[in-house]
Amino acid sequence: MFTRRSDLPLDKDTLSRFLPWLIAFMVFLAVMAMAGVLVLNTVAARWDRGVSGTLTVQIIPAENAVDDDARLQTVLKILTETPEVNHFETLSKDKLLTLLEPWLGTSAGAKDLPLPQMVDVELKPKAKLDVNALSQRMEARVSGVSIDDHSIWLSRLVRLIRTVEGLATLVLVFIALATIGTVIFTTRTGLALHRNAIEVLHFIGAQDSYVAAQFAGRALGLGLKGGIIGLLLAVPSLLGIGVMAAKMESGMLPDITLGVAHWSALAALPIIVALIAMLTARITVMKTLSRML
Amino acid sequence: MTTNENDAIVKFENVGLRYGLGPEVLQDVTFSLAPGSFHFLVGPSGAGKSSLLKLIYLALKPTRGLISLFGRDIATTSRRDLPPIRRRVGVVFQEFRLLNHLSAFDNVALPLRIAGAKKSEIQKHVVELLSWVGLKDHLDARPPTLSGGQQQRVSIARAVIARPKILLADEPTGNVDDPMGMRLMHLFEELNKLGTTVIIATHNNLMVEKMGYPKMHLDEGWLEMVGTGPHPATPPPRPGLSDMEGYL
Ligand SMILES: Nc1ncnc2c1ncn2[C@@H]1O[C@H](COP(=O)(O)OP(=O)(O)O)[C@@H](O)[C@H]1O
Ligand SMILES: [Mg+2]
């Protein structure tokens, strides 16, 4: 792919032998971090869509069941009168018991326990419901009613996800900086190592850009080589994690497989890293040479 | 023959040079060379011959004085504009300075590649020239595997391949026997006939006297111009060299 004849013996540097492996490692880390960001983004978006727009109304049981039923009917009536509500459903006692089974067991006595009544409410898409106002309206007519709009739980979750995403992005930035630093270092060493040859090229009339192109081409080649190695190492790891996640997906984890767009973004990482390496080498050479005679 | 100030291809005015804080190795050097002239630069070892040539091929900056090449003041020429000037100056370095990882062919091809010449042209001219200096069988040899004399010829071929306007040679025949030395001198003469200004630093007084070109005599940093040799513009054609015209 890069059979460009080089006027400088850059291939023989031990430094350029270690550069691809370092870049491979960087790209591996970058792919993992970026896959993490992409997955978390998807998860956050799905949870957000799934949970916002729903409410749970809970009616604490009073002394007698007749009363409880009247309170439920009032709550349902208020919900019917609320224009933002799309749909609501009272959780049957059986379903409630099934949900609580892990804690209460299946003993007959559990059936006699006073359980709160729950109403799942689904709001109209994009409806902006003032939850506090609704809550006040209900409390004015029914006692022992509380509304949970999941907003606290959701905002905490989203904040957690954003924090992890921020950290992963920071990791990506560090990887970019480390790559740039390494390429600057190897390029400067290469310049010092081949100073004599570069001087001769200058005397013969080579522009700085001619010399820089040799270093840049080399960095691009090594960057791509390292980047592809890193990507090839990262893919099995990602697939492995995906399989493990799929196995435990029964519960609360949303679907976390990567889409085609995600895979393309990850595949672009080696190219991006190689381009960073190329540009860095070029800029380093141009800057260093401009200080020579 | 008088040289018009404006026509001079190389001009030095009160040039002084010192390395670091050392003494001046060149002092008040003033001269100007007409385009197409041929000079020997002579003087004892340590007189400053190599230093003077380095100033002309822009490897050093003078500590004082004025240097102009092709009518341009070098001190006020920006770094970006130096490479085109350097391409018109061919140099045979005293220590050859060949690139050891490149073949003889690639070393000689370098100036043409840098100037952006066509691949087919490079192939043709480089092979022709290397054959002419007797290295036809060493096109792919790396310089470390060549003898001193062979390396010197590669370095001469590299200096002349792009037909420079100025040719500087620092002791170019120091490592070859006399017949090859004369052959190489004829190569420089041939180049000179085609319009190249030539300066050759040498110890070989015999050759200098035999060829009869004017001398730039350096001693302890002082320069003296000696003699006016034959004008190089209309020389008699030399047998055996006409085949050079193709690529010179
Ligand atoms: N790089 C250098 N640093 C310090 N002194 C130098 C350097 N190069 C040459 N000199 C000194 O400059 C003087 C002239 O050297 P040089 O130009 O090589 O003379 P020549 O080529 O006539 O033998 C000598 O005294 C030499 O020691
Ligand atoms: Mg010398």
Tab-separated table of N, CA and C in Angstrom, chain B residues 1 38-39 211-215 226-232:
chain	number	residue	atom	x	y	z
B	1	MET	N	39.749	40.405	-18.989
B	1	MET	CA	38.286	40.393	-19.043
B	1	MET	C	37.726	41.013	-17.766
B	38	PHE	N	35.628	29.433	-15.037
B	38	PHE	CA	36.182	28.203	-14.467
B	38	PHE	C	37.340	28.604	-13.574
B	39	HIS	N	37.278	28.272	-12.300
B	39	HIS	CA	38.361	28.645	-11.376
B	39	HIS	C	38.801	27.453	-10.551
B	211	MET	N	46.003	22.545	-16.717
B	211	MET	CA	44.752	22.988	-17.325
B	211	MET	C	44.693	24.491	-17.529
B	212	GLY	N	45.479	25.215	-16.729
B	212	GLY	CA	45.668	26.630	-16.993
B	212	GLY	C	44.498	27.558	-16.743
B	213	TYR	N	43.559	27.173	-15.920
B	213	TYR	CA	42.450	28.080	-15.578
B	213	TYR	C	42.884	29.042	-14.479
B	214	PRO	N	42.187	30.179	-14.329
B	214	PRO	CA	42.580	31.124	-13.274
B	214	PRO	C	42.406	30.520	-11.891
B	215	LYS	N	43.190	31.051	-10.949
B	215	LYS	CA	43.200	30.489	-9.605
B	215	LYS	C	42.663	31.484	-8.601
B	226	VAL	N	44.301	34.946	-8.988
B	226	VAL	CA	45.524	34.851	-9.788
B	226	VAL	C	45.221	34.415	-11.214
B	227	GLY	N	45.735	35.206	-12.218
B	227	GLY	CA	45.697	34.779	-13.621
B	227	GLY	C	44.335	34.881	-14.269
B	228	THR	N	44.358	35.041	-15.551
B	228	THR	CA	43.133	34.989	-16.330
B	228	THR	C	43.291	33.879	-17.344
B	229	GLY	N	42.633	32.811	-17.109
B	229	GLY	CA	42.792	31.634	-17.953
B	229	GLY	C	42.085	31.793	-19.267
B	230	PRO	N	42.045	30.710	-20.042
B	230	PRO	CA	41.353	30.748	-21.328
B	230	PRO	C	39.865	30.969	-21.110
B	231	HIS	N	39.303	31.780	-21.972
B	231	HIS	CA	37.863	31.985	-21.822
B	231	HIS	C	37.138	30.706	-22.222
B	232	PRO	N	36.222	30.271	-21.426
B	232	PRO	CA	35.632	28.968	-21.658
B	232	PRO	C	34.517	28.948	-22.705
